[in-house]
Amino acid sequence: MQQREEKQLEAAVESLISRVAHVKNALHSFIYKLENEYERLTWPSVLDNFALLSGQLNTINKLLKNEKTPSFRNQVIIPLLLSPDRDEDLAKLTEQRVPVFSHEIVPDYLRTKPDPEVEEQEKQLSAEAARIGPEVAQKQIQTLNKLCSNLLEKLNNPRDDRDAESAAIRQNKPSFNPADTNALVGAVAFGKGLSKCRPPGPVAPGHPGQGPMMSGGPTLQQVTIGGGSSQQAGMGGHVAPQQQGQPGRRPGELGKMPSSIKTNIKSASGSMHPYNR
Amino acid sequence: MEAPPVTVMPVTGGTINMMEYLLQGSVLDQALESLLHRLRGLCDNMEPETFTDHELVYLLKGQQGNPFILRARRSLSHPTSPWHLRYLGQPEVGDKSRHALVRNCVDVAASHSLPEFLNEMGFRMDHEFVANGHIFRKGAMKVVVSKLSRILVPGNTENTERLSLSFLVELSVSAPAGQDTVSEDMRSFAEQLKPLVHLEKIDPSKQRH
């Protein structure tokens, strides 16, 4: 009686091993394809591979549920000896996947139930699934389908939207103004527009009626940076007398450049205010 | 003291001989956010940096020739930081093969007595302005988006007035002389900012009048 059961068990294990070997081979070739032939691999052939795997797993499930198969649950496996050392036989048997039979890996390999936390999570998920009625589920499925089809639609004709958008931007909202660019560049380079008291262009030296603000040496705006300037030598003569007529200005804020450093230092205390505000 | 002192002398040697490669443009206020958004995406991942600077431009005039210009800058948001003194050479814009304006550039840090020192040397302030805005970096490239304001009462940086309704956008790289490949990088970066901003090589002497 016992012997018959044992034989039955042996046969069942035998056939299980061969089926698992089939799954393993199918997985192996699939992974190989994914890694080496991914350039030529088409989606239908990937699906074929999945179908093959699923069929093989189904066969295993059927085998396990078969009445003739003894219940594997009733068989108990106890780890008799754990060793931290490398076991060559074991490594060979498992194709180098399990080289040691140690405390670290045994709980993983001989486990028949998931981790308590995983079990807890699974329980929660099944409770959640049971709570939702079929109608609610149906509704959720519909909403998801709707969202997906909307998204697909958007992805399929993106060009129209994008073109319309960029055209709108181009037509209605210029993002920059070349005149502003020039004004700003002029301001950082020469202080153009920064000191209002100064005339925009070169001024004839000693021009009457322009007031004391116009006198003095050339400012940065007036000086031609690229080339030489001819009028400055003549302008220097007007600086000192006019500046002397403006006492009480603070020396640190003058903005005019007398034509020579000597004059400059001399007249610093009596120089005029560069701003007319 | 006769000849304009340093202007005509080439600045050479070591780290001093640096060139600044520059592209400039501007962006209207209403498009600023889009530009900042794009820059945040394009530039190195870093904390957004803002600044408020006060720049004073000083002139030293010799007997003849062009005045010598120095730019002194101080941070208004970090009053204890050193001043920044900068010399910029003549911009080279003629070379068509280069995609950016190139000019000699010397940067030094200075103490807080810089304005007095420049005054004693005979420099006189020509103009001043306040710039505030955002800085971005991408590798060696620096992107500065700044609002320029004129100072209404000299020396009072609180009392300012917007210069225009646009922000100035500058893309610059400091590199040793002769490294023209950086201008290629700058151009491709500038391409990515279009059509929001057109960064160009702008000859400043044409903006004078």
Short mmCIF file of C-alpha atoms in Angstrom, two decimals:
data_model
loop_
_atom_site.label_atom_id
_atom_site.label_comp_id
_atom_site.label_asym_id
_atom_site.label_seq_id
_atom_site.Cartn_x
_atom_site.Cartn_y
_atom_site.Cartn_z
CA MET A 1 0.00 0.00 0.00
CA GLN A 2 2.71 2.41 1.08
CA GLN A 3 4.91 1.28 -1.72
CA ARG A 4 2.21 2.02 -4.26
CA GLU A 5 1.79 5.53 -2.91
CA GLU A 6 5.50 6.04 -3.04
CA LYS A 7 5.61 4.95 -6.64
CA GLN A 8 2.77 7.24 -7.47
CA LEU A 9 4.54 10.13 -5.85
CA GLU A 10 7.72 9.37 -7.67
CA ALA A 11 5.96 9.29 -10.98
CA ALA A 12 4.19 12.55 -10.27
CA VAL A 13 7.44 14.26 -9.31
CA GLU A 14 9.05 12.84 -12.40
CA SER A 15 6.41 14.25 -14.73
CA LEU A 16 6.37 17.55 -12.86
CA ILE A 17 10.12 17.89 -13.31
CA SER A 18 9.84 17.27 -17.05
CA ARG A 19 7.07 19.86 -17.42
CA VAL A 20 9.01 22.42 -15.40
CA ALA A 21 11.97 21.69 -17.65
CA HIS A 22 9.80 22.52 -20.63
CA VAL A 23 8.78 25.84 -19.10
CA LYS A 24 12.40 26.51 -18.31
CA ASN A 25 13.48 25.87 -21.87
CA ALA A 26 10.71 28.04 -23.27
CA LEU A 27 11.65 30.87 -20.89
CA HIS A 28 15.30 30.43 -21.76
CA SER A 29 14.75 30.72 -25.49
CA PHE A 30 12.39 33.66 -25.00
CA ILE A 31 14.89 35.58 -22.90
CA TYR A 32 17.59 34.79 -25.43
CA LYS A 33 15.40 36.19 -28.19
CA LEU A 34 14.64 39.31 -26.17
CA GLU A 35 18.28 39.93 -25.48
CA ASN A 36 19.79 39.09 -28.84
CA GLU A 37 17.15 39.41 -31.48
CA TYR A 38 15.18 42.34 -30.15
CA GLU A 39 15.79 44.23 -33.36
CA ARG A 40 14.01 41.67 -35.50
CA LEU A 41 11.49 40.58 -32.89
CA THR A 42 7.89 41.39 -33.82
CA TRP A 43 5.11 41.86 -31.36
CA PRO A 44 3.10 38.86 -32.64
CA SER A 45 6.03 36.54 -32.06
CA VAL A 46 6.42 37.95 -28.53
CA LEU A 47 2.77 37.17 -27.96
CA ASP A 48 3.32 33.67 -29.32
CA ASN A 49 6.03 33.13 -26.75
CA PHE A 50 3.75 34.34 -23.98
CA ALA A 51 1.03 31.99 -25.20
CA LEU A 52 3.45 29.07 -25.14
CA LEU A 53 4.48 29.86 -21.57
CA SER A 54 0.94 30.29 -20.44
CA GLY A 55 -0.05 26.94 -22.00
CA GLN A 56 2.79 25.15 -20.29
CA LEU A 57 1.92 26.72 -16.93
CA ASN A 58 -1.65 25.62 -17.47
CA THR A 59 -0.53 22.05 -18.07
CA ILE A 60 1.40 22.12 -14.81
CA ASN A 61 -1.65 23.44 -13.00
CA LYS A 62 -3.79 20.68 -14.49
CA LEU A 63 -1.23 18.07 -13.50
CA LEU A 64 -1.23 19.35 -9.94
CA LYS A 65 -5.01 19.28 -9.78
CA ASN A 66 -5.24 15.84 -11.27
CA GLU A 67 -6.87 13.29 -8.95
CA LYS A 68 -4.18 10.75 -9.57
CA THR A 69 -1.46 13.15 -8.44
CA PRO A 70 -0.84 12.77 -4.76
CA SER A 71 -1.15 15.99 -2.80
CA PHE A 72 2.29 17.56 -2.63
CA ARG A 73 1.08 19.65 0.25
CA ASN A 74 1.18 16.62 2.45
CA GLN A 75 4.85 16.12 1.82
CA VAL A 76 7.08 17.87 4.23
CA ILE A 77 10.61 19.02 3.47
CA ILE A 78 12.84 19.77 6.41
CA PRO A 79 16.28 21.29 5.98
CA LEU A 80 18.44 18.89 7.97
CA LEU A 81 21.76 20.54 7.54
CA LEU A 82 22.55 24.14 6.81
CA SER A 83 26.07 25.07 5.90
CA PRO A 84 27.67 28.36 5.02
CA ASP A 85 30.24 26.56 2.85
CA ARG A 86 30.01 26.17 -0.87
CA ASP A 87 28.48 22.89 -1.99
CA GLU A 88 29.77 21.85 -5.41
CA ASP A 89 27.17 19.14 -5.91
CA LEU A 90 24.36 21.51 -5.14
CA ALA A 91 25.79 24.13 -7.45
CA LYS A 92 26.01 21.58 -10.25
CA LEU A 93 22.49 20.37 -9.60
CA THR A 94 21.05 23.88 -9.74
CA GLU A 95 23.14 25.06 -12.71
CA GLN A 96 25.23 27.32 -10.47
CA ARG A 97 22.17 29.12 -9.22
CA VAL A 98 22.37 27.91 -5.63
CA PRO A 99 25.97 27.40 -4.59
CA VAL A 100 25.40 27.25 -0.82
CA PHE A 101 22.68 25.84 1.32
CA SER A 102 22.85 28.41 4.06
CA HIS A 103 20.63 30.17 6.57
CA GLU A 104 20.30 33.07 4.25
CA ILE A 105 18.76 31.39 1.24
CA VAL A 106 16.93 28.40 2.68
CA PRO A 107 13.92 30.39 3.93
CA ASP A 108 13.52 31.79 0.42
CA TYR A 109 13.79 28.50 -1.42
CA LEU A 110 11.75 26.33 0.90
CA ARG A 111 9.02 28.83 1.50
CA THR A 112 5.48 27.67 0.82
CA LYS A 113 3.75 30.91 1.77
CA PRO A 114 4.50 34.53 0.92
CA ASP A 115 6.00 36.90 3.47
CA PRO A 116 3.57 37.96 6.19
CA GLU A 117 3.59 41.54 4.85
CA VAL A 118 2.92 40.37 1.32
CA GLU A 119 0.20 38.10 2.60
CA GLU A 120 -1.34 41.04 4.45
CA GLN A 121 -1.26 43.19 1.30
CA GLU A 122 -2.80 40.45 -0.76
CA LYS A 123 -5.55 40.06 1.80
CA GLN A 124 -6.28 43.78 1.64
CA LEU A 125 -6.40 43.71 -2.14
CA SER A 126 -8.79 40.78 -2.25
CA ALA A 127 -10.98 42.45 0.37
CA GLU A 128 -11.00 45.58 -1.76
CA ALA A 129 -11.88 43.57 -4.85
CA ALA A 130 -14.69 41.80 -3.04
CA ARG A 131 -16.07 45.08 -1.70
CA ILE A 132 -16.54 46.63 -5.12
CA GLY A 133 -19.66 45.32 -6.73
CA PRO A 134 -19.66 44.16 -10.33
CA GLU A 135 -21.52 47.30 -11.43
CA VAL A 136 -19.01 49.64 -9.90
CA ALA A 137 -16.23 47.60 -11.43
CA GLN A 138 -17.90 47.80 -14.80
CA LYS A 139 -18.15 51.58 -14.46
CA GLN A 140 -14.51 51.88 -13.56
CA ILE A 141 -13.55 49.79 -16.55
CA GLN A 142 -15.58 52.04 -18.80
CA THR A 143 -14.01 55.20 -17.37
CA LEU A 144 -10.55 53.78 -17.87
CA ASN A 145 -11.35 52.79 -21.43
CA LYS A 146 -12.66 56.25 -22.15
CA LEU A 147 -9.54 57.88 -20.73
CA CYS A 148 -7.33 55.59 -22.75
CA SER A 149 -9.13 56.23 -26.00
CA ASN A 150 -9.05 59.98 -25.38
CA LEU A 151 -5.34 59.81 -24.72
CA LEU A 152 -4.78 57.71 -27.82
CA GLU A 153 -6.70 60.18 -29.90
CA LYS A 154 -4.58 63.03 -28.60
CA LEU A 155 -1.39 61.13 -29.24
CA ASN A 156 -2.48 60.23 -32.74
CA ASN A 157 -3.14 63.75 -33.93
CA PRO A 158 -0.73 65.88 -31.99
CA ARG A 159 0.46 67.87 -34.92
CA ASP A 160 -2.78 69.75 -35.50
CA ASP A 161 -2.94 70.92 -31.90
CA ARG A 162 0.68 71.82 -31.71
CA ASP A 163 0.68 73.69 -34.97
CA ALA A 164 -2.38 75.63 -33.93
CA GLU A 165 -0.77 76.50 -30.63
CA SER A 166 2.52 77.68 -32.01
CA ALA A 167 0.76 79.62 -34.71
CA ALA A 168 -1.28 81.36 -32.04
CA ILE A 169 1.87 82.22 -30.17
CA ARG A 170 3.50 83.55 -33.28
CA GLN A 171 0.58 85.67 -34.30
CA ASN A 172 -0.69 87.08 -31.05
CA LYS A 173 2.21 87.22 -28.70
CA PRO A 174 5.60 88.32 -29.84
CA SER A 175 7.93 87.40 -27.04
CA PHE A 176 10.57 89.98 -27.77
CA ASN A 177 10.98 93.40 -29.27
CA PRO A 178 14.11 94.17 -31.32
CA ALA A 179 13.88 97.85 -30.42
CA ASP A 180 14.00 96.95 -26.74
CA THR A 181 16.99 94.73 -27.40
CA ASN A 182 18.84 97.61 -29.00
CA ALA A 183 17.90 99.98 -26.22
CA LEU A 184 19.05 97.57 -23.55
CA VAL A 185 22.30 96.72 -25.32
CA GLY A 186 22.98 100.42 -25.76
CA ALA A 187 22.29 100.99 -22.10
CA VAL A 188 24.73 98.38 -20.82
CA ALA A 189 27.37 99.33 -23.34
CA PHE A 190 27.28 103.13 -23.17
CA GLY A 191 24.70 104.05 -20.58
CA LYS A 192 22.39 105.14 -23.34
CA GLY A 193 19.18 106.38 -21.82
CA LEU A 194 20.52 106.00 -18.32
CA SER A 195 21.57 109.57 -17.69
CA LYS A 196 18.87 111.77 -19.04
CA CYS A 197 20.75 115.00 -18.62
CA ARG A 198 23.06 114.22 -21.47
CA PRO A 199 22.32 114.89 -25.07
CA PRO A 200 22.14 111.76 -27.18
CA GLY A 201 24.80 112.73 -29.66
CA PRO A 202 28.02 114.67 -29.72
CA VAL A 203 27.49 118.29 -28.83
CA ALA A 204 29.40 121.18 -30.21
CA PRO A 205 31.76 122.35 -27.52
CA GLY A 206 30.53 125.25 -25.52
CA HIS A 207 27.22 125.44 -27.26
CA PRO A 208 25.36 128.40 -25.79
CA GLY A 209 21.96 127.96 -24.29
CA GLN A 210 22.47 124.36 -23.41
CA GLY A 211 23.13 125.20 -19.81
CA PRO A 212 25.88 124.07 -17.56
CA MET A 213 24.76 120.46 -17.78
CA MET A 214 25.99 120.20 -21.32
CA SER A 215 29.47 121.31 -20.62
CA GLY A 216 32.38 119.23 -19.54
CA GLY A 217 34.34 116.56 -21.24
CA PRO A 218 32.90 113.88 -23.45
CA THR A 219 30.78 111.26 -21.84
CA LEU A 220 30.80 107.67 -22.82
CA GLN A 221 27.83 108.18 -25.06
CA GLN A 222 29.53 110.94 -26.91
CA VAL A 223 32.84 109.30 -27.42
CA THR A 224 33.26 107.13 -30.43
CA ILE A 225 34.63 103.98 -29.02
CA GLY A 226 35.65 102.34 -32.25
CA GLY A 227 37.60 105.17 -33.78
CA GLY A 228 39.44 108.24 -32.65
CA SER A 229 37.53 111.33 -31.68
CA SER A 230 38.60 114.67 -32.91
CA GLN A 231 36.70 117.14 -30.83
CA GLN A 232 37.82 116.20 -27.38
CA ALA A 233 41.00 118.19 -27.36
CA GLY A 234 39.01 121.28 -28.05
CA MET A 235 36.44 120.53 -25.45
CA GLY A 236 38.84 120.35 -22.61
CA GLY A 237 39.32 124.07 -22.60
CA HIS A 238 35.77 124.69 -21.61
CA VAL A 239 35.73 122.40 -18.70
CA ALA A 240 37.63 124.18 -16.05
CA PRO A 241 36.04 127.61 -16.22
CA GLN A 242 32.52 126.36 -16.27
CA GLN A 243 33.06 123.89 -13.55
CA GLN A 244 34.48 126.53 -11.32
CA GLY A 245 31.23 128.35 -11.62
CA GLN A 246 29.40 125.47 -10.03
CA PRO A 247 30.58 125.20 -6.49
CA GLY A 248 29.01 123.00 -3.91
CA ARG A 249 28.64 119.92 -6.05
CA ARG A 250 29.65 116.68 -4.50
CA PRO A 251 32.90 115.42 -5.96
CA GLY A 252 32.10 111.73 -5.89
CA GLU A 253 29.24 111.96 -8.31
CA LEU A 254 30.50 113.87 -11.22
CA GLY A 255 30.09 112.17 -14.50
CA LYS A 256 31.98 114.37 -16.88
CA MET A 257 35.39 113.64 -18.16
CA PRO A 258 37.73 116.53 -18.47
CA SER A 259 40.21 116.06 -21.20
CA SER A 260 43.24 115.54 -19.04
CA ILE A 261 43.76 113.90 -15.75
CA LYS A 262 45.48 116.95 -14.34
CA THR A 263 42.54 119.22 -14.98
CA ASN A 264 40.34 116.52 -13.71
CA ILE A 265 41.92 116.27 -10.32
CA LYS A 266 42.08 120.01 -9.96
CA SER A 267 38.49 120.54 -10.79
CA ALA A 268 37.11 117.58 -8.95
CA SER A 269 35.94 119.52 -5.93
CA GLY A 270 34.10 122.04 -8.00
CA SER A 271 32.61 119.76 -10.61
CA MET A 272 28.98 119.80 -11.42
CA HIS A 273 26.27 117.35 -10.76
CA PRO A 274 25.84 115.03 -13.70
CA TYR A 275 22.12 114.59 -13.34
CA ASN A 276 19.50 117.23 -13.73
CA ARG A 277 17.03 115.71 -11.36
CA MET B 1 50.34 110.49 -17.57
CA GLU B 2 50.48 111.71 -21.15
CA ALA B 3 49.38 108.64 -23.02
CA PRO B 4 46.22 106.77 -22.15
CA PRO B 5 47.86 104.27 -19.90
CA VAL B 6 46.54 100.77 -20.01
CA THR B 7 44.19 100.98 -22.94
CA VAL B 8 46.72 100.37 -25.64
CA MET B 9 48.65 97.74 -23.80
CA PRO B 10 47.67 94.19 -24.61
CA VAL B 11 46.61 92.25 -21.60
CA THR B 12 48.65 89.09 -21.66
CA GLY B 13 49.81 86.21 -19.57
CA GLY B 14 48.26 83.38 -17.66
CA THR B 15 44.70 83.52 -16.62
CA ILE B 16 44.39 87.19 -17.38
CA ASN B 17 44.20 86.78 -21.12
CA MET B 18 40.58 85.83 -21.15
CA MET B 19 38.04 86.61 -23.82
CA GLU B 20 34.36 87.02 -23.28
CA TYR B 21 32.08 85.54 -25.91
CA LEU B 22 28.72 87.26 -25.88
CA LEU B 23 25.29 86.97 -27.44
CA GLN B 24 22.53 89.38 -26.54
CA GLY B 25 18.80 89.60 -26.84
CA SER B 26 15.75 90.66 -24.92
CA VAL B 27 12.44 89.26 -23.84
CA LEU B 28 9.20 91.07 -23.13
CA ASP B 29 7.85 90.98 -19.60
CA GLN B 30 4.89 88.81 -20.53
CA ALA B 31 7.12 86.13 -22.04
CA LEU B 32 9.59 86.15 -19.14
CA GLU B 33 8.01 83.22 -17.34
CA SER B 34 8.12 81.03 -20.44
CA LEU B 35 11.78 81.90 -20.95
CA LEU B 36 12.68 81.17 -17.32
CA HIS B 37 10.80 77.91 -17.58
CA ARG B 38 12.70 76.93 -20.68
CA LEU B 39 16.02 77.94 -19.15
CA ARG B 40 15.30 75.89 -16.06
CA GLY B 41 14.81 72.92 -18.36
CA LEU B 42 17.84 73.53 -20.54
CA CYS B 43 20.42 74.61 -18.00
CA ASP B 44 22.31 72.74 -15.33
CA ASN B 45 20.20 71.55 -12.50
CA MET B 46 20.72 74.07 -9.79
CA GLU B 47 18.83 76.21 -7.37
CA PRO B 48 17.33 79.21 -9.16
CA GLU B 49 19.66 82.12 -8.52
CA THR B 50 18.59 85.74 -8.51
CA PHE B 51 20.65 88.88 -8.14
CA THR B 52 20.36 92.63 -7.71
CA ASP B 53 23.46 94.54 -8.78
CA HIS B 54 24.44 98.17 -8.94
CA GLU B 55 26.84 98.97 -11.77
CA LEU B 56 28.88 102.15 -11.99
CA VAL B 57 30.78 102.89 -15.16
CA TYR B 58 33.94 104.96 -14.75
CA LEU B 59 35.91 106.82 -17.38
CA LEU B 60 39.50 107.91 -17.40
CA LYS B 61 40.34 110.36 -20.15
CA GLY B 62 43.82 110.97 -21.40
CA GLN B 63 45.09 113.84 -23.56
CA GLN B 64 43.92 112.15 -26.70
CA GLY B 65 42.34 108.98 -27.87
CA ASN B 66 39.55 107.11 -26.28
CA PRO B 67 38.65 107.17 -22.63
CA PHE B 68 39.56 104.18 -20.56
CA ILE B 69 36.48 102.52 -19.16
CA LEU B 70 36.11 100.44 -16.04
CA ARG B 71 32.94 98.93 -14.72
CA ALA B 72 32.44 98.56 -10.99
CA ARG B 73 29.64 96.37 -9.78
CA ARG B 74 28.35 95.61 -6.34
CA SER B 75 25.63 93.32 -5.16
CA LEU B 76 22.73 95.04 -3.45
CA SER B 77 21.33 91.77 -2.19
CA HIS B 78 24.66 90.80 -0.59
CA PRO B 79 26.13 94.09 0.60
CA THR B 80 29.09 92.41 2.27
CA SER B 81 30.34 90.70 -0.88
CA PRO B 82 33.35 92.26 -2.56
CA TRP B 83 32.92 94.68 -5.41
CA HIS B 84 33.55 93.46 -8.90
CA LEU B 85 35.76 95.48 -11.20
CA ARG B 86 35.66 94.66 -14.88
CA TYR B 87 37.51 95.82 -17.94
CA LEU B 88 36.01 95.06 -21.33
CA GLY B 89 38.06 95.48 -24.47
CA GLN B 90 36.98 96.51 -27.92
CA PRO B 91 34.34 94.14 -29.23
CA GLU B 92 35.32 92.16 -32.31
CA VAL B 93 32.21 91.72 -34.38
CA GLY B 94 33.51 91.69 -37.90
CA ASP B 95 34.54 88.06 -38.13
CA LYS B 96 31.65 86.31 -39.82
CA SER B 97 32.91 82.82 -38.99
CA ARG B 98 32.49 83.53 -35.32
CA HIS B 99 28.98 83.32 -34.03
CA ALA B 100 29.47 85.52 -31.00
CA LEU B 101 30.83 88.92 -30.18
CA VAL B 102 34.30 88.53 -28.70
CA ARG B 103 36.07 90.99 -26.45
CA ASN B 104 38.92 91.06 -24.06
CA CYS B 105 37.77 90.77 -20.51
CA VAL B 106 39.46 91.22 -17.15
CA ASP B 107 37.56 90.52 -13.96
CA VAL B 108 38.84 91.26 -10.49
CA ALA B 109 37.32 91.37 -7.08
CA ALA B 110 37.80 94.60 -5.19
CA SER B 111 37.26 95.98 -1.73
CA HIS B 112 34.48 98.35 -0.80
CA SER B 113 36.68 101.41 -1.13
CA LEU B 114 36.81 100.91 -4.90
CA PRO B 115 34.82 104.06 -5.82
CA GLU B 116 37.09 106.30 -3.72
CA PHE B 117 40.15 104.63 -5.18
CA LEU B 118 38.98 105.12 -8.74
CA ASN B 119 38.15 108.74 -7.98
CA GLU B 120 41.61 109.32 -6.57
CA MET B 121 43.10 107.84 -9.71
CA GLY B 122 41.21 110.35 -11.79
CA PHE B 123 38.40 108.14 -12.91
CA ARG B 124 35.00 109.77 -13.04
CA MET B 125 31.66 108.04 -12.99
CA ASP B 126 29.88 108.29 -16.32
CA HIS B 127 26.67 106.53 -15.54
CA GLU B 128 25.16 103.97 -13.22
CA PHE B 129 22.30 101.55 -13.28
CA VAL B 130 20.68 98.77 -11.32
CA ALA B 131 20.28 95.32 -12.83
CA ASN B 132 18.26 92.60 -11.20
CA GLY B 133 17.23 89.24 -12.49
CA HIS B 134 18.17 85.59 -12.81
CA ILE B 135 21.35 83.66 -13.54
CA PHE B 136 21.50 80.27 -15.16
CA ARG B 137 24.47 78.12 -16.02
CA LYS B 138 25.07 75.39 -18.52
CA GLY B 139 28.60 74.13 -18.35
CA ALA B 140 30.82 77.10 -19.03
CA MET B 141 27.94 79.10 -20.43
CA LYS B 142 26.23 81.72 -18.34
CA VAL B 143 22.79 83.06 -19.06
CA VAL B 144 21.77 86.28 -17.36
CA VAL B 145 18.20 87.53 -17.63
CA SER B 146 18.04 90.97 -16.09
CA LYS B 147 15.85 93.99 -15.71
CA LEU B 148 17.68 97.29 -16.09
CA SER B 149 16.66 100.35 -14.12
CA ARG B 150 18.01 103.85 -14.21
CA ILE B 151 18.80 105.56 -10.95
CA LEU B 152 16.75 108.70 -10.45
CA VAL B 153 18.70 110.21 -7.60
CA PRO B 154 22.43 109.58 -7.98
CA GLY B 155 23.68 107.05 -5.49
CA ASN B 156 20.22 106.13 -4.28
CA THR B 157 19.61 102.62 -5.51
CA GLU B 158 16.18 102.48 -3.89
CA ASN B 159 14.75 105.10 -6.18
CA THR B 160 14.84 103.60 -9.66
CA GLU B 161 12.83 103.53 -12.86
CA ARG B 162 12.44 100.68 -15.34
CA LEU B 163 14.39 101.34 -18.51
CA SER B 164 12.15 99.31 -20.79
CA LEU B 165 9.37 96.76 -20.79
CA SER B 166 11.82 94.03 -21.69
CA PHE B 167 14.40 92.00 -19.87
CA LEU B 168 17.92 91.92 -21.24
CA VAL B 169 19.10 88.38 -22.01
CA GLU B 170 22.83 87.74 -22.25
CA LEU B 171 24.56 84.46 -23.01
CA SER B 172 28.27 84.62 -22.27
CA VAL B 173 31.32 82.42 -21.86
CA SER B 174 34.73 83.44 -20.59
CA ALA B 175 37.44 81.46 -22.30
CA PRO B 176 41.12 81.81 -23.09
CA ALA B 177 41.78 83.57 -26.37
CA GLY B 178 41.44 81.49 -29.50
CA GLN B 179 38.90 78.98 -28.25
CA ASP B 180 36.38 79.76 -30.93
CA THR B 181 34.60 76.44 -30.55
CA VAL B 182 32.71 77.88 -27.60
CA SER B 183 30.88 80.18 -29.96
CA GLU B 184 29.54 77.09 -31.73
CA ASP B 185 28.13 75.80 -28.47
CA MET B 186 26.64 79.17 -27.77
CA ARG B 187 24.97 79.30 -31.12
CA SER B 188 23.37 75.89 -30.72
CA PHE B 189 22.18 76.88 -27.26
CA ALA B 190 20.75 80.12 -28.61
CA GLU B 191 18.91 78.10 -31.26
CA GLN B 192 17.05 76.29 -28.52
CA LEU B 193 15.71 79.54 -27.11
CA LYS B 194 14.07 80.51 -30.38
CA PRO B 195 11.45 81.77 -31.07
CA LEU B 196 11.14 83.03 -27.50
CA VAL B 197 14.33 85.03 -27.65
CA HIS B 198 16.66 85.73 -30.54
CA LEU B 199 20.15 85.90 -29.14
CA GLU B 200 22.41 87.70 -31.56
CA LYS B 201 25.82 89.12 -31.97
CA ILE B 202 25.00 92.80 -31.62
CA ASP B 203 27.54 95.43 -32.47
CA PRO B 204 27.12 97.91 -29.64
CA SER B 205 28.56 100.80 -31.59
CA LYS B 206 25.51 100.66 -33.85
CA GLN B 207 23.21 101.16 -30.87
CA ARG B 208 24.76 104.39 -29.85
CA HIS B 209 22.40 106.83 -31.49
#
